[in-house]
Short mmCIF file of C-alpha atoms (C1' of nucleotides) and ligand atoms in Angstrom, two decimals:
data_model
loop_
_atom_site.label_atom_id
_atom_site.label_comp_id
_atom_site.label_asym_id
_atom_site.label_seq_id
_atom_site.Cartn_x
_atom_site.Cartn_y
_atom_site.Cartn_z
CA UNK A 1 8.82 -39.23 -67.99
CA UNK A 2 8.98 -40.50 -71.30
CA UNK A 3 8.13 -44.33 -70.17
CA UNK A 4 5.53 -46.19 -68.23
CA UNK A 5 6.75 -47.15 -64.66
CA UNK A 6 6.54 -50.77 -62.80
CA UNK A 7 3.63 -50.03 -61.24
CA UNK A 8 1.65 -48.23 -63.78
CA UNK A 9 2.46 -50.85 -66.24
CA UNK A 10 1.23 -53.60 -64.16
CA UNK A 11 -2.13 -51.66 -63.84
CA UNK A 12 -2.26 -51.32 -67.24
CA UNK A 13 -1.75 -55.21 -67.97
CA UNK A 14 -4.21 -56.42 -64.98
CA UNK A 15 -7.09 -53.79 -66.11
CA UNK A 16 -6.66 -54.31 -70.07
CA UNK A 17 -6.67 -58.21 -68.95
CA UNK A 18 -9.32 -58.09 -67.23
CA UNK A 19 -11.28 -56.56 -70.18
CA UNK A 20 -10.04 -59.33 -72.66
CA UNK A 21 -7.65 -56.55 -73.87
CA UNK A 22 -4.11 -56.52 -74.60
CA UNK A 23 -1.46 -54.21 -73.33
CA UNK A 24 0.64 -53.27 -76.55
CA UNK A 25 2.73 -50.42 -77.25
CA UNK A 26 0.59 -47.82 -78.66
CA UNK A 27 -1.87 -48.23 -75.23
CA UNK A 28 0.85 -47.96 -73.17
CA UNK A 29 2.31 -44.98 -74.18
CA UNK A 30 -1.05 -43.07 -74.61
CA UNK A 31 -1.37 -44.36 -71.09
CA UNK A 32 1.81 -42.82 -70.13
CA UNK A 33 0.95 -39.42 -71.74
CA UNK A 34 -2.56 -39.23 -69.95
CA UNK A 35 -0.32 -40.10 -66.58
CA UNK A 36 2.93 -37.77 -67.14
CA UNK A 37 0.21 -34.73 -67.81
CA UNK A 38 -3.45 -34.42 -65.79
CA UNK A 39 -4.64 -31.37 -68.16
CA UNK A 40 -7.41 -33.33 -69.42
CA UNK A 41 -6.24 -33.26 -72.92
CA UNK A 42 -8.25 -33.81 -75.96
CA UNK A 43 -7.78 -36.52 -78.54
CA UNK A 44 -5.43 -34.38 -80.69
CA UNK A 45 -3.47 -33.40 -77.71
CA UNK A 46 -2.90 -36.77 -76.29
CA UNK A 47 -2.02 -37.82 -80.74
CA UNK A 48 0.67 -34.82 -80.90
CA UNK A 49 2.00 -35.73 -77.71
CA UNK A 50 2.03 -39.72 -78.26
CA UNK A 51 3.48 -38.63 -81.65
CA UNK A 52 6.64 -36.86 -79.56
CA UNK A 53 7.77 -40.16 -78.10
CA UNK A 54 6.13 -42.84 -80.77
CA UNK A 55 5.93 -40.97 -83.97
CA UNK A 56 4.62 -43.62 -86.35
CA UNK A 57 1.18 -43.85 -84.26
CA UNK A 58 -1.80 -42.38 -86.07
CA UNK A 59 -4.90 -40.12 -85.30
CA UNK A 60 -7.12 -43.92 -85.63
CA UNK A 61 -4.88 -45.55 -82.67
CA UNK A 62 -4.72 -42.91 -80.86
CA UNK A 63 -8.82 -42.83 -80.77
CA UNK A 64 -8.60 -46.43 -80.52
CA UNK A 65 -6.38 -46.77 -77.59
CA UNK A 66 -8.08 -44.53 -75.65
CA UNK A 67 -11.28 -46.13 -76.08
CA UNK A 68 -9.77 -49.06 -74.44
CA UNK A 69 -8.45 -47.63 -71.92
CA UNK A 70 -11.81 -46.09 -71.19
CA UNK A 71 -13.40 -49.38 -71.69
CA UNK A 72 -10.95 -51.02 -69.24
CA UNK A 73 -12.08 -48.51 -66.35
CA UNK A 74 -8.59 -46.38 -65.97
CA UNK A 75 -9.68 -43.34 -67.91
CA UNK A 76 -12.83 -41.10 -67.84
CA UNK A 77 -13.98 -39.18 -71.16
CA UNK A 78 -14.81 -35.53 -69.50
CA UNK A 79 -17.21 -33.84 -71.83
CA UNK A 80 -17.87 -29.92 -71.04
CA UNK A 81 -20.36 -28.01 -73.68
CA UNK A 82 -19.64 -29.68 -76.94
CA UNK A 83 -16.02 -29.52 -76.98
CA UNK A 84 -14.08 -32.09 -77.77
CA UNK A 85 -14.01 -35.09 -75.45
CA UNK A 86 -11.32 -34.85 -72.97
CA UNK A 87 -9.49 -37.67 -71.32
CA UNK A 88 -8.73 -38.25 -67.50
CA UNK A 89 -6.58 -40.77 -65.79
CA UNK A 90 -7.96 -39.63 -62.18
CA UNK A 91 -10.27 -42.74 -60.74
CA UNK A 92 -10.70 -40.81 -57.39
CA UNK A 93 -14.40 -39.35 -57.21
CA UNK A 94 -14.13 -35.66 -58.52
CA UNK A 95 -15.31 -32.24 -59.65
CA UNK A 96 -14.31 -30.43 -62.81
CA UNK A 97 -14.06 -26.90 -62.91
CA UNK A 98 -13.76 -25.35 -66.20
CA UNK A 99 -12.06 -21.83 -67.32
CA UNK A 100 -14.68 -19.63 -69.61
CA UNK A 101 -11.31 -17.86 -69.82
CA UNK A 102 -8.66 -20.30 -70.32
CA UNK A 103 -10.31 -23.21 -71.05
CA UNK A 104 -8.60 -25.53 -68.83
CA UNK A 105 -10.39 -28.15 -67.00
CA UNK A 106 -8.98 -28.64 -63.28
CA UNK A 107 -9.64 -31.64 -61.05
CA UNK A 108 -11.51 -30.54 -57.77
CA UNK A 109 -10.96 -33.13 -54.92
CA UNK A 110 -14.38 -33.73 -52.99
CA UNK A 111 -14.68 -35.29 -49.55
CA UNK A 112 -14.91 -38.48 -49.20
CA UNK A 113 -19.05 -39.43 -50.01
CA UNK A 114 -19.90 -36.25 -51.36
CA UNK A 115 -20.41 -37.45 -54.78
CA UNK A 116 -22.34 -40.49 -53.42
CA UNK A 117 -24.37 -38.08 -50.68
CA UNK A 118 -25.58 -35.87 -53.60
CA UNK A 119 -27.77 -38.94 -55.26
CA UNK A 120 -29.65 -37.94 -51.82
CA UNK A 121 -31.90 -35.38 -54.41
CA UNK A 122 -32.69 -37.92 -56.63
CA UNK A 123 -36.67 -38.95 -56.16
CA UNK A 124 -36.60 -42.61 -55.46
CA UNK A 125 -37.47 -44.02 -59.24
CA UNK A 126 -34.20 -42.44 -60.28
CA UNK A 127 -31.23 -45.12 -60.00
CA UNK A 128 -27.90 -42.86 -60.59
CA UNK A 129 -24.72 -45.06 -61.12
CA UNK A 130 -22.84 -42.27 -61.65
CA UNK A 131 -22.60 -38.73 -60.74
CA UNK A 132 -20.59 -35.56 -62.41
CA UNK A 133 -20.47 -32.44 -61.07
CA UNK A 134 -19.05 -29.20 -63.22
CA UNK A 135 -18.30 -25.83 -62.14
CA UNK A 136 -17.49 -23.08 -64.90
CA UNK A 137 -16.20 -19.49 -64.08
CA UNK A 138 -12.96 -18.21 -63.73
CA UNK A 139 -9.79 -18.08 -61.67
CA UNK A 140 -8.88 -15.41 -59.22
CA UNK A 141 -6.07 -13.61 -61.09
CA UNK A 142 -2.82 -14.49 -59.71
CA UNK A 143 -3.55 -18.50 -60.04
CA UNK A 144 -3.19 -19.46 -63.77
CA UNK A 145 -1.00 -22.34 -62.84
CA UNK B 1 -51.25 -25.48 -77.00
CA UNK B 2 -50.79 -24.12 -80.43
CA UNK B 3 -50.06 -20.47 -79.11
CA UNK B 4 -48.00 -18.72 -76.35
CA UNK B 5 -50.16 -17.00 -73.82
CA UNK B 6 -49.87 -13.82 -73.04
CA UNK B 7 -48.05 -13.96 -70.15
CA UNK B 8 -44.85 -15.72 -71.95
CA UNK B 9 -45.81 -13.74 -74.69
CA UNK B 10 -45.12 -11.19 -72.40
CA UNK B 11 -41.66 -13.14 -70.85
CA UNK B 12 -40.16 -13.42 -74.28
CA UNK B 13 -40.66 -9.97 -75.25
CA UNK B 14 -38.91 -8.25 -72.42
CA UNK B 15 -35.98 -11.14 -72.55
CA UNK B 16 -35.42 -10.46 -76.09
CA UNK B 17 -36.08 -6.91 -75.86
CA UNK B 18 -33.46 -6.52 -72.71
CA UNK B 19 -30.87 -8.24 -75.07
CA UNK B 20 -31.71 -5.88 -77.71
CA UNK B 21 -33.34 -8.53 -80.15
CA UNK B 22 -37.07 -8.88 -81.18
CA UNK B 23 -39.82 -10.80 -80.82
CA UNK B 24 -40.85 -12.73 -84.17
CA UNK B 25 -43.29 -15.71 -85.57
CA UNK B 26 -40.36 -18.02 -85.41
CA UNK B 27 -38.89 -17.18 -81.95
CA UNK B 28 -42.42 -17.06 -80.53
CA UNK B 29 -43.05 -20.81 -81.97
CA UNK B 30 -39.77 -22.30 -81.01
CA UNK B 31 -40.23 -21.05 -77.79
CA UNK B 32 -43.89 -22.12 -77.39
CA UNK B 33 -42.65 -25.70 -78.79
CA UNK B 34 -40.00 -25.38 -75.86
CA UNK B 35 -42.88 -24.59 -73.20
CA UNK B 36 -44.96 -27.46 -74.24
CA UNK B 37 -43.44 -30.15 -74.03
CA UNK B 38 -40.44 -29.82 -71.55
CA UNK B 39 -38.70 -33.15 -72.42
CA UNK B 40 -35.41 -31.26 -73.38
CA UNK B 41 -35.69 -31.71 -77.09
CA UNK B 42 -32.52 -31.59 -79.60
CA UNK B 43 -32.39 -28.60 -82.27
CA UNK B 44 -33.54 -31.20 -84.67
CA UNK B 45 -36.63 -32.67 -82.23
CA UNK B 46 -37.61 -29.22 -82.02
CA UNK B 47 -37.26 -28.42 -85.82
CA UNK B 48 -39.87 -31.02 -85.93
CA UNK B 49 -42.33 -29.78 -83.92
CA UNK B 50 -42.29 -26.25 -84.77
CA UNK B 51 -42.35 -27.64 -88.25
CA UNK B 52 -45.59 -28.61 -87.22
CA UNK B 53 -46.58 -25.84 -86.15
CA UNK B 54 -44.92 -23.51 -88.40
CA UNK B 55 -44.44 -25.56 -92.28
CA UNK B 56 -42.05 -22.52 -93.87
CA UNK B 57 -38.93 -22.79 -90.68
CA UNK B 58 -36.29 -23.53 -91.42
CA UNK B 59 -33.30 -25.58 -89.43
CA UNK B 60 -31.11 -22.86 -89.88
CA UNK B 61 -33.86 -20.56 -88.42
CA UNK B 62 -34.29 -22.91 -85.64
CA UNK B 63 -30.87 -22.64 -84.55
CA UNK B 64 -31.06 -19.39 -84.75
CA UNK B 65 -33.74 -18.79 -82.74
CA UNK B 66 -32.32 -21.69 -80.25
CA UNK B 67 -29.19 -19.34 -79.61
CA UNK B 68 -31.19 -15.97 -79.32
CA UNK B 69 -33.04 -17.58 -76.51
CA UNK B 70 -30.41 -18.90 -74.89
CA UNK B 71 -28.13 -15.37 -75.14
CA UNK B 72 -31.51 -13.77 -73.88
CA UNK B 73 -31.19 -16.29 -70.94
CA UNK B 74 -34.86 -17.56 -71.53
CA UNK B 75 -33.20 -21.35 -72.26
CA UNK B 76 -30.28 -23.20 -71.30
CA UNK B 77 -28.76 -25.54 -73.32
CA UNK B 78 -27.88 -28.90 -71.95
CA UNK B 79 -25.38 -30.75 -72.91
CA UNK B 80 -24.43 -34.96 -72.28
CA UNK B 81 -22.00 -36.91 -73.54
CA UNK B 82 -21.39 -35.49 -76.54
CA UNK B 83 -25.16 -36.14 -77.70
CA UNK B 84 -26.76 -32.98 -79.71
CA UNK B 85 -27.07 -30.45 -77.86
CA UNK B 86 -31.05 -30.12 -75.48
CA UNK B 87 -32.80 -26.82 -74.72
CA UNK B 88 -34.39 -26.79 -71.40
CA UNK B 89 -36.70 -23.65 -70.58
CA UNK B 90 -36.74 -24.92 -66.92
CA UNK B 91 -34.84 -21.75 -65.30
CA UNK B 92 -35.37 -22.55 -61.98
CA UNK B 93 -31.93 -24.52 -60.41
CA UNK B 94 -32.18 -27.87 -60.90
CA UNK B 95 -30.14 -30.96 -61.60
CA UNK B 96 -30.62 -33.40 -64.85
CA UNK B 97 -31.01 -37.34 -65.27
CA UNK B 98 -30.28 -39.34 -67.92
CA UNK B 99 -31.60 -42.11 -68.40
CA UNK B 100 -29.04 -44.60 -70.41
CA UNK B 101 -31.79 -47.00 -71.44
CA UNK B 102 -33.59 -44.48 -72.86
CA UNK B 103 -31.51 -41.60 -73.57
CA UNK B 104 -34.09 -39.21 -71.77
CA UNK B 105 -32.99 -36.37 -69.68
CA UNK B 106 -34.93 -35.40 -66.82
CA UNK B 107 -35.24 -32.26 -64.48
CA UNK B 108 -34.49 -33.01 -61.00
CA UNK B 109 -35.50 -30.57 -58.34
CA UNK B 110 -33.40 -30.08 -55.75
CA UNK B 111 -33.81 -27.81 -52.75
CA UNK B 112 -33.02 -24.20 -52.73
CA UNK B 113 -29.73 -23.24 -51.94
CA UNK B 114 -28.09 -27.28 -52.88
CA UNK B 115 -26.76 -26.10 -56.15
CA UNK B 116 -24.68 -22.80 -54.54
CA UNK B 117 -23.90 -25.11 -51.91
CA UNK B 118 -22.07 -27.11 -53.96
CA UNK B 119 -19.18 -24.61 -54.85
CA UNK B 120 -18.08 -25.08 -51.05
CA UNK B 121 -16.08 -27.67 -52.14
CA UNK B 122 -14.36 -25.25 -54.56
CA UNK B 123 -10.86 -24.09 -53.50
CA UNK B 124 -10.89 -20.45 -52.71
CA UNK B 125 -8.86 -19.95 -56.23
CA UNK B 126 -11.76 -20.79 -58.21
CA UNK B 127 -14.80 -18.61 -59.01
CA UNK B 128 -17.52 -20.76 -60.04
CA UNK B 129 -20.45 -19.04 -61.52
CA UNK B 130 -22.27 -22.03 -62.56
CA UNK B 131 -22.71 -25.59 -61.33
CA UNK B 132 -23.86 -28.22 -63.56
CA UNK B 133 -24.77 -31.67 -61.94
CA UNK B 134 -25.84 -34.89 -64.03
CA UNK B 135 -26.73 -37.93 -62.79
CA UNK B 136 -26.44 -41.00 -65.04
CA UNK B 137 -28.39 -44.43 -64.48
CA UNK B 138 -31.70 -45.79 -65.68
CA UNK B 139 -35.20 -45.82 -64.25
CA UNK B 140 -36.81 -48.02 -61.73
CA UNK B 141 -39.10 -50.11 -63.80
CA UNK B 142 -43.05 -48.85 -64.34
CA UNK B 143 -41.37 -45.36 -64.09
CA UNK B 144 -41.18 -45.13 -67.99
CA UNK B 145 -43.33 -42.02 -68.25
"C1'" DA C 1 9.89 -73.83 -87.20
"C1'" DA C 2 6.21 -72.83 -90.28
"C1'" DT C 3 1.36 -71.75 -90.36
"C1'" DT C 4 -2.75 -70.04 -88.72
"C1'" DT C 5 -5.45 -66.98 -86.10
"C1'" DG C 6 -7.28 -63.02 -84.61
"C1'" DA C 7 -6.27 -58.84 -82.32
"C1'" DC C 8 -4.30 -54.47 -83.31
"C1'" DT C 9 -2.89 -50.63 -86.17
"C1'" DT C 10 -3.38 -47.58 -89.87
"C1'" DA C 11 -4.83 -44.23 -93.77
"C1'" DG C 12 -8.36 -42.40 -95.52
"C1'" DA C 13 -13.40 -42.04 -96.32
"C1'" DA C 14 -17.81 -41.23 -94.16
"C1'" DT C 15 -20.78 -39.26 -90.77
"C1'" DT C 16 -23.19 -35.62 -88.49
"C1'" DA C 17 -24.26 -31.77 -85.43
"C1'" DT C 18 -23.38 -27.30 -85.90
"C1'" DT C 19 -21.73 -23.01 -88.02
"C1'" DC C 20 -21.04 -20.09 -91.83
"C1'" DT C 21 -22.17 -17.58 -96.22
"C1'" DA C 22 -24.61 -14.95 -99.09
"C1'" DA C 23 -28.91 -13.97 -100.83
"C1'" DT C 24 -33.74 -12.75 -99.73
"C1'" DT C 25 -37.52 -11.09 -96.83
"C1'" DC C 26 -39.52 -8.17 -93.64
"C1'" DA C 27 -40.51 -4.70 -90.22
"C1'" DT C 28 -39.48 -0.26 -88.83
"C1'" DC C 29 -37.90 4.50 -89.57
"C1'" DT C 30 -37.26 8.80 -92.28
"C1'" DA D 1 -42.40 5.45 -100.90
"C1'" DG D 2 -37.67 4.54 -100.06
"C1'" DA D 3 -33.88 3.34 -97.01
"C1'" DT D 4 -31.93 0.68 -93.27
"C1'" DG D 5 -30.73 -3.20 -90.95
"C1'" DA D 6 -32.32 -7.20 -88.52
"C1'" DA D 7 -34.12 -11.81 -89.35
"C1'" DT D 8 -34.81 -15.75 -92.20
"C1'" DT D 9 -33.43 -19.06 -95.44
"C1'" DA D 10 -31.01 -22.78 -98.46
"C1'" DG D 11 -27.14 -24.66 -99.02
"C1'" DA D 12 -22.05 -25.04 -98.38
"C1'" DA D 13 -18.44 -25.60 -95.04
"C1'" DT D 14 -16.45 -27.29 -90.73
"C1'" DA D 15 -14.63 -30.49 -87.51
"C1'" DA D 16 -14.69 -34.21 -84.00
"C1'" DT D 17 -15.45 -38.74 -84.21
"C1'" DT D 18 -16.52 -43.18 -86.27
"C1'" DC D 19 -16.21 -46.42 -89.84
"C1'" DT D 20 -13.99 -49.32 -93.46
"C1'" DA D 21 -10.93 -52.19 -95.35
"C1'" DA D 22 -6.35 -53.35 -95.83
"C1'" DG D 23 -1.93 -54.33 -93.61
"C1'" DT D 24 0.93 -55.82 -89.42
"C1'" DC D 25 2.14 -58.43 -85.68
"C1'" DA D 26 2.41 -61.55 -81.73
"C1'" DA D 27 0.88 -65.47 -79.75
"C1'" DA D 28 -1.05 -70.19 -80.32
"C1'" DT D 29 -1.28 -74.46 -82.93
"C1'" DT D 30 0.39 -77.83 -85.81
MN1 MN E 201 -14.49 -23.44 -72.92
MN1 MN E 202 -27.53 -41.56 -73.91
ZN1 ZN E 203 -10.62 -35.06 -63.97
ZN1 ZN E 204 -33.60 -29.18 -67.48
#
DNA sequence: AATTTGACTTAGAATTATTCTAATTCATCT
DNA sequence: AGATGAATTAGAATAATTCTAAGTCAAATT
């Protein structure tokens, strides 16, 4: 899918409004990338594959575009063990699971209030506003996909 | 404490010896310095206090000795946000807190068996053999210590 | 319609935690 | 004592990200 849809696009615009942001170009396809492909790419994946459909955008807007879309709420930075920062368009509450093998980050669905039910731990002069949860091991052989 | 007693004295040298690695001035220090004060320190926070302790380290030997204790499973690093890298000698399961007015990570207890229990919510495809859980948010206030 | 404004984009330099390199030092073994 | 190899060290190299400063562009104002 090489271009945002109705919908999407109208997300875009309302959130990057709402942020005293504007939706250009650049933002919308890196927003389209992040959308076409949930592998939690890294900042030089999501340039080489913005570069495939817009190639005059640098390495600068690409960081800068997807700071704003973080800033605007519709992407999360995923950070596992000092590797690069990796970028994901999923606003459901999830897990991460993370390949030693591969290196591929999945998205784990949770039940609804899991996330929430785990602040449950927390001793009482903790406040948690958000909660991330990462598993690391490997895939039982037969699943790469 | 200036020293490591005898009994971690004792924990360090069967850890490193088990990974076939020895016991020396420096590893005994930068562990000690990780014992003492268990506020999960960065590699340079900890190059400062063994500094202390120690005038002739060096960083390099700090990070040195940082990774033989964590291959000899004796430390675990942590790792938020991409912020330098902590060392946390707490090996018991436990969960972290960050605090973002502060920037200070916390251990959070949490009852035996939560942690495994987490992985429940792993499809049977993955094979978790760690589970890392962070909880972000700041502290109730008069709860700075 | 021309001008102004400020947001956005861009190339390249700077930053910085960490790793690497290559030269010593040091403990242990023969 | 001499040999061996692990450990330590100073400094260079690496690499993801941020910063800087100059250019571009679209919308708003005149
Ligand atoms: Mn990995
Ligand atoms: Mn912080
Ligand atoms: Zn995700
Ligand atoms: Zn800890």
């Amino acid at each position: 899918m090489k271009r945002l849809g109705q919908e999407d696009k109208e997300t875009l615009t309302t959130a990057l409004d709402h942020s005293g942001q504007r939706a250009t170009p650049q933002r919308e396809t890196v927003f389209g990338v992040l959308l076409d492909q949930r592998d939690h790419p890294t900042a030089d994946e999501v340039y080489a594959r913005t570069k495939s459909r817009m190639p005059t955008i640098s390495m600068a807007t690409v960081y800068n575009c997807l700071e704003t879309l973080v800033s605007s709420g519709l992407v999360k930075q995923v950070n596992i063990e000092r590797e690069p920062t990796r970028y994901c368009p999923n606003l459901a509450p999830h897990a991460h699971f993370h390949c030693r093998e591969t290196g591929r980050v999945y998205d784990v669905p949770v039940p609804a209030g899991t996330m929430e039910k785990l602040t449950d731990v927390l001793p009482g002069k903790y406040q948690a506003d958000s909660v991330e949860l990462v598993f690391r091991g490997h895939l039982a052989k037969g699943n790469s996909k």
